[in-house]
Each structure stands twice: as C-alpha cells, then as structure tokens.
Short mmCIF file of C-alpha atoms and ligand atoms in Angstrom, two decimals:
data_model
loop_
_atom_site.label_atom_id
_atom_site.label_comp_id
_atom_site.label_asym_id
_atom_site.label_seq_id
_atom_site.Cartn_x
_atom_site.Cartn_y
_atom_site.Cartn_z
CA UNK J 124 -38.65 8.56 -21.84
CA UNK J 125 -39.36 11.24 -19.04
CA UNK J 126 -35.89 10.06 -17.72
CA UNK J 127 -34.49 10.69 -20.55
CA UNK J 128 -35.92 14.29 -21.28
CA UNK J 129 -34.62 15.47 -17.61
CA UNK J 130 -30.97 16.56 -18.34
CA UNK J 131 -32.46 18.31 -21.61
CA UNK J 132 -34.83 20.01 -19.54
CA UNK J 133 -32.84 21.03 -16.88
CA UNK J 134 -30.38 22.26 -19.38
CA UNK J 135 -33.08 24.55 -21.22
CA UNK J 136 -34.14 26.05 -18.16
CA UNK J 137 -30.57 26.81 -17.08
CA UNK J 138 -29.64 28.01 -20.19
CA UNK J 139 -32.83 30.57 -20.48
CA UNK J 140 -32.53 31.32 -17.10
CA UNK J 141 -30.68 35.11 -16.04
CA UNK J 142 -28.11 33.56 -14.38
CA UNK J 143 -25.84 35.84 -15.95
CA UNK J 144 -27.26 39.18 -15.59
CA UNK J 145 -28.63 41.18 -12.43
CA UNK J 146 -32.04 43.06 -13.11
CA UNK J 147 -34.51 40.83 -15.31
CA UNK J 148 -34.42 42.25 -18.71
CA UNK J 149 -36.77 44.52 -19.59
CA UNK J 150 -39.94 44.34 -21.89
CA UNK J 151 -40.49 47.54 -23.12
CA UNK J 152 -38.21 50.70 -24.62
CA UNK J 153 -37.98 52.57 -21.62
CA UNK J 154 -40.59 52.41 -18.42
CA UNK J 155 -39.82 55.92 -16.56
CA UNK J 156 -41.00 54.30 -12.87
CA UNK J 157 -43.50 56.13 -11.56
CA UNK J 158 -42.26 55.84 -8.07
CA UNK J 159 -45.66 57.12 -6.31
CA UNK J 160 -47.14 54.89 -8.23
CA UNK J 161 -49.69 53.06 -5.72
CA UNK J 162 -48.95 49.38 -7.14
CA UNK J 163 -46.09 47.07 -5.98
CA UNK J 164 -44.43 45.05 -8.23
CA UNK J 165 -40.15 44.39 -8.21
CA UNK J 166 -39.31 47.80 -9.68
CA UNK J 167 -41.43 50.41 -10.03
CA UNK J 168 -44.65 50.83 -12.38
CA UNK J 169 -44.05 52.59 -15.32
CA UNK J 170 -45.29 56.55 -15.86
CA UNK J 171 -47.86 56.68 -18.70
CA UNK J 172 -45.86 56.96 -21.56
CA UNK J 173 -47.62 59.64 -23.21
CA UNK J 174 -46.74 61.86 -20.32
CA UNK J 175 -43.17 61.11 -19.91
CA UNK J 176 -41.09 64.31 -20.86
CA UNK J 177 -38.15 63.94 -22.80
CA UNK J 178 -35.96 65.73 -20.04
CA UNK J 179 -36.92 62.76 -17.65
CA UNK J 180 -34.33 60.83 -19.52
CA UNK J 181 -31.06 63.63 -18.43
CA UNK J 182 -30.25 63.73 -14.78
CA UNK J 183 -27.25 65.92 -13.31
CA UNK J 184 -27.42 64.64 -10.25
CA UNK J 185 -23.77 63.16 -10.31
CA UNK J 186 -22.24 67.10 -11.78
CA UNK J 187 -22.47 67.76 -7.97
CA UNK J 188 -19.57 67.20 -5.85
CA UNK J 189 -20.72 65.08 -2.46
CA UNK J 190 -20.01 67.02 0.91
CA UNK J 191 -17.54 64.84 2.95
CA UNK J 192 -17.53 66.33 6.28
CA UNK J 193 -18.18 62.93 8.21
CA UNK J 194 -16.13 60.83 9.97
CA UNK J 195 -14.86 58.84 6.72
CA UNK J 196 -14.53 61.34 4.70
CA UNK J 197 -16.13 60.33 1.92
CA UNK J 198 -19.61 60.36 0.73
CA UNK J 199 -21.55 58.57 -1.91
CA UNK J 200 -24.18 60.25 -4.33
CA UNK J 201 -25.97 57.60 -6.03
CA UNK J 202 -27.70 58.03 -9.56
CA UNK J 203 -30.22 54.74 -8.66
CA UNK J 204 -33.81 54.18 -9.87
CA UNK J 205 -34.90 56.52 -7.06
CA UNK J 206 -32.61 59.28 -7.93
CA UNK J 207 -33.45 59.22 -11.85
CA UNK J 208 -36.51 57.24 -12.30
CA UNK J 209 -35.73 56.52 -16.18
CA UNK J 210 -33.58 53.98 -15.04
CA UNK J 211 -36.63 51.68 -14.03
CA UNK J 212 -36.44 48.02 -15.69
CA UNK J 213 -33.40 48.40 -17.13
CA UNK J 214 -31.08 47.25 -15.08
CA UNK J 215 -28.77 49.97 -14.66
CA UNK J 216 -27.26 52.33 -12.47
CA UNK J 217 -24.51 54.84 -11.20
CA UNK J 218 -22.85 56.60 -8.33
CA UNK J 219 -20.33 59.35 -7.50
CA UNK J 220 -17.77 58.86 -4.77
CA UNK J 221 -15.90 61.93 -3.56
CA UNK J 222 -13.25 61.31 -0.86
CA UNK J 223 -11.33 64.18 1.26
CA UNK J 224 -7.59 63.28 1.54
CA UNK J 225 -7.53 60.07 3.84
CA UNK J 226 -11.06 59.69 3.01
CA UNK J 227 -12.37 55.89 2.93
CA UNK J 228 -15.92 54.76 1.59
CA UNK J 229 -16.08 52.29 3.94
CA UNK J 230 -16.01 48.43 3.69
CA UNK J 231 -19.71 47.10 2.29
CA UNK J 232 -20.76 45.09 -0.69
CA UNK J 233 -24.08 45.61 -3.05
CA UNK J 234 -26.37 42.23 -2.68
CA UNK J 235 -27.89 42.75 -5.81
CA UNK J 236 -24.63 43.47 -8.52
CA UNK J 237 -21.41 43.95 -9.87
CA UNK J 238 -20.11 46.71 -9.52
CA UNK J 239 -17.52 48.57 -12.32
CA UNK J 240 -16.00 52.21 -11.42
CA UNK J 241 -13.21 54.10 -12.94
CA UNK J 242 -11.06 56.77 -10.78
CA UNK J 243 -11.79 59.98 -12.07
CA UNK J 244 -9.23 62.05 -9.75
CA UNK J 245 -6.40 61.43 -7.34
CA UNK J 246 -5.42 58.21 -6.41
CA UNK J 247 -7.38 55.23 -4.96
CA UNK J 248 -6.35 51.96 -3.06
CA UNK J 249 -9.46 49.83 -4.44
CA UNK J 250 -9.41 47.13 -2.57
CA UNK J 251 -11.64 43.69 -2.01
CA UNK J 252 -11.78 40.38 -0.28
CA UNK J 253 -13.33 37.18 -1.98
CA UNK J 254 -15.36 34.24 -0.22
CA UNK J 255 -12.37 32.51 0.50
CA UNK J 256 -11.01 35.93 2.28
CA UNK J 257 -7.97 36.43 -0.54
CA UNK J 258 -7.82 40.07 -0.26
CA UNK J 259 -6.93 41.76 -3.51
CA UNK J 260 -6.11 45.17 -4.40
CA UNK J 261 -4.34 47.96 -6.22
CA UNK J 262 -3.57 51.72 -6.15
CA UNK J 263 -5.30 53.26 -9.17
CA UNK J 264 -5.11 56.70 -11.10
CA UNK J 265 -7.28 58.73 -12.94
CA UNK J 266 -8.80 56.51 -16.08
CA UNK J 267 -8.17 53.76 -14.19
CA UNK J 268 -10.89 50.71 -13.97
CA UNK J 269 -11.98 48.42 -11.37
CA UNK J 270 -14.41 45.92 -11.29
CA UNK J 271 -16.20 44.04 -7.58
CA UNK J 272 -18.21 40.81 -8.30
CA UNK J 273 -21.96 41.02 -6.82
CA UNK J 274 -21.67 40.76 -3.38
CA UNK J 275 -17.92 40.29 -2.49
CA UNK J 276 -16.53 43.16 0.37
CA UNK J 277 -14.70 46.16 -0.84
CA UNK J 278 -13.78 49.65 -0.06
CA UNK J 279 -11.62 52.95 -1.81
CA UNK J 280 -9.31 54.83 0.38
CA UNK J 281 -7.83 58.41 -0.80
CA UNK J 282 -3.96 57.33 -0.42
CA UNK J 283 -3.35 60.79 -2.47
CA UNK J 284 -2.44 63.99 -1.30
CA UNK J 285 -5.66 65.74 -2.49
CA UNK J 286 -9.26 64.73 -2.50
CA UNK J 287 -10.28 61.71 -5.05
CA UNK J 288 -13.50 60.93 -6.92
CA UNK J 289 -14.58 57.57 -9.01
CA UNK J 290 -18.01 56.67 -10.72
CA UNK J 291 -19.02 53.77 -10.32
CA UNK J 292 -21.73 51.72 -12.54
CA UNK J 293 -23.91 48.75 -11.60
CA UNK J 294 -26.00 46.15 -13.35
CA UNK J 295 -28.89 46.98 -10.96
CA UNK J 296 -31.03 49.76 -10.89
CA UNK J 297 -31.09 49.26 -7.30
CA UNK J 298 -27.88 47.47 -6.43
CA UNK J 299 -28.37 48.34 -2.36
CA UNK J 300 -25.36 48.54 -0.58
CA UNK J 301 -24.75 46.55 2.99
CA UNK J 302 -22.10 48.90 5.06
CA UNK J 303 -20.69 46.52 7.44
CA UNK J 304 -19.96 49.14 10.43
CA UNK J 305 -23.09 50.54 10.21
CA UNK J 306 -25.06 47.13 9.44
CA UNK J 307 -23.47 45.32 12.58
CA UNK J 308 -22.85 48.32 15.06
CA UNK J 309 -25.50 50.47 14.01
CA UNK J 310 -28.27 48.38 13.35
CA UNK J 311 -32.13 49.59 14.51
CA UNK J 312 -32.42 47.95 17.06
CA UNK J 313 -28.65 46.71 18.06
CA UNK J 314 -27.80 43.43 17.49
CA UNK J 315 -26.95 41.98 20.62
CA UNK J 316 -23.53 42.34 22.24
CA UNK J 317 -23.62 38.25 23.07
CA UNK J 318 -23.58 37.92 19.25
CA UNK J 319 -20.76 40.69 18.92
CA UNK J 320 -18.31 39.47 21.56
CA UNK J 321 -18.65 36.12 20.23
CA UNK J 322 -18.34 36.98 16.65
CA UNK J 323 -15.05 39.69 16.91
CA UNK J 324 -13.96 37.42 20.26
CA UNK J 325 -13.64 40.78 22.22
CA UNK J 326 -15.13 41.88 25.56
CA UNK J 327 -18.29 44.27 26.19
CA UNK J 328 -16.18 47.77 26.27
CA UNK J 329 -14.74 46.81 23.05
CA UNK J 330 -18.04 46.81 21.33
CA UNK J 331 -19.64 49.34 23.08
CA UNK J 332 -17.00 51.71 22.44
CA UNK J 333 -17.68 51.06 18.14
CA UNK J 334 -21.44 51.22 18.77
CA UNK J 335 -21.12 54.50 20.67
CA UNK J 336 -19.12 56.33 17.55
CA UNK J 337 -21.88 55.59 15.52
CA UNK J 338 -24.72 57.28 17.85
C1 GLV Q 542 -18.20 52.15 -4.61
O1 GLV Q 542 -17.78 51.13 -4.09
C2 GLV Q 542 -19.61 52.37 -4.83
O2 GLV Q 542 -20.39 51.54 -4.33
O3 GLV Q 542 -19.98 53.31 -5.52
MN1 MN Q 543 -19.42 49.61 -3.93
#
C-alpha cells in the first residue's frame, strides 16, 4: 500500500512545491520590512502595521539618472527590498541601468531570479549565454523587452550613439547579482592565481594585470 501511495506523494509535494516562482509567496497584504528590525528570518520582519505610512509604499528612487563615470560606463540603481522596504515578502523588485555611449553593465547573473527589462532609450545589444554556452542575443530599441532565466550570464552594451537606459524587473526582492570580473578578480581576499592560470590557461602577468585594474 505505502508503495503504492509513493508516486502520489511525491507528485503532491512537487506539485505544491514553488518550483515555479522565486520568493515564497507571501502571507499577508503587504509586510513593509523593518530592516533594523533585530530578528533574522529570510526577508526582513515586517514594520508594525499600524505605523506603516502610506508614502512607504511610493519610492522615486529609479526618477534619478545613475552617474556612469567608471570604467564601464554604466551603473546600476537598484529599487530592491533594501532600497524600498515595501517590497518585503513579495517577491518583487526593480532596477535602473544607465549606460554612457560604449557603456557595458558588465557580464553577471542574479542567483536568486529571472530577470525581465525593457530598453527605455538608445539602443542595447542584450546579450546572454545558456548552460550549454549557446550565446544568444539581439540589438534592442526603446519599448523593447528582454527576458534572462535565473541564473544564466548576461550583459547590455550601449551600441548607440548616445547614452541608453533599461529597467529591469525581478521575481526577487533580493535577486543579488554575481559580477564575474569583480567576483573572480576582485574577490576579498583574491582567489588564488594557481586557480586563475589554470582556469583562463594563461600565465601569472596575465592575471595580475586584470586584478590590478580592479584595485
Ligand atoms: C540588468 O541586467 C540588471 O540586472 O538590471
Ligand atoms: Mn541582470
């Protein structure tokens, strides 16, 4: 009998599992995350509803256009739980991305969601590379959508003549974001130059040289 309930069992639990979304789902209207607040759970705990104000649920942080004097030339303002704290449980979240001309947000993925952004000005090569390294991509204009599974590589570059900006949206309020220059040449503290040579097949200068640009 027990045999027999297994497959039924393992089906239910598959089924009511979240396999499909990021964030769990939340339990409550709205949980404003109280991010002093002094217990840790996965999210934040929620503000006392009573004293949440009503214009804790507007944030203009993204009206703001990002200051890209670095050496990509392109920065990333990011409207996540910690920015807007209304976004807490609900599994949600933005960013801006302005680019100077030639401007690249740099190759990196977000462990923890999809990611779905439409070009708001100039013109984009959007750009990513699945598991099985098939690199895909397309120059896009303003209105036009994109869309990067959870966790797969991708970048923008400004191929326009002027600067560019997308918004992007994520099924996470924290989708975290893994840049690979700065993750493997930047790291606190390095990771060691035995695993870099190895891994890009390149002598010492080569990868002392990348780690020096980024300080
Ligand atoms: C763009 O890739 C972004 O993460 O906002
Ligand atoms: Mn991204």
């Amino acid at each position: 009998m027990a045999a027999m309930l297994l497959p039924l069992i393992v089906a239910l639990v598959f089924l009511s599992s979240p396999c499909s979304s990021s964030d769990p789902d939340p339990l409550q209207d709205f949980c404003v995350g109280d991010l002093k607040g002094a217990i840790s759970v996965n999210g934040f705990p929620c503000k006392l509803m009573s004293e949440v104000k009503p214009s804790e649920f507007f944030y203009d942080g993204l009206t703001k256009e990002g200051n890209t004097s670095n050496p990509f030339g392109a920065t990333v303002t990011a409207a996540n739980v910690l920015a807007f704290p209304a976004l807490n449980t609900l599994g949600i979240s933005m960013n801006r991305v302005d680019f100077a001309p030639g401007g690249l947000n740099p190759p990196h993925l977000h462990p923890r969601a999809s990611e779905a952004g439409v070009v708001i000005m100039g013109e984009l090569l959007v750009g990513f590379v699945t598991t099985d390294n098939v690199f895909r991509s397309k120059v896009l204009k303003p209105g036009e959508m994109f869309v990067i599974p959870r966790g797969v590589v991708h970048f923008q570059l400004n191929v326009g003549k002027g600067k560019a900006m997308t918004v992007t949206s994520f099924n996470s309020q924290m989708p975290g974001a893994v840049v690979l220059p700065l993750n493997l040449f930047a790291s606190q503290p390095s990771l060691p130059n035995e695993v870099l040579t190895k891994a890009f097949r390149v002598d010492q200068n080569v990868i002392n040289e990348i780690k020096s640009k980024f300080g």
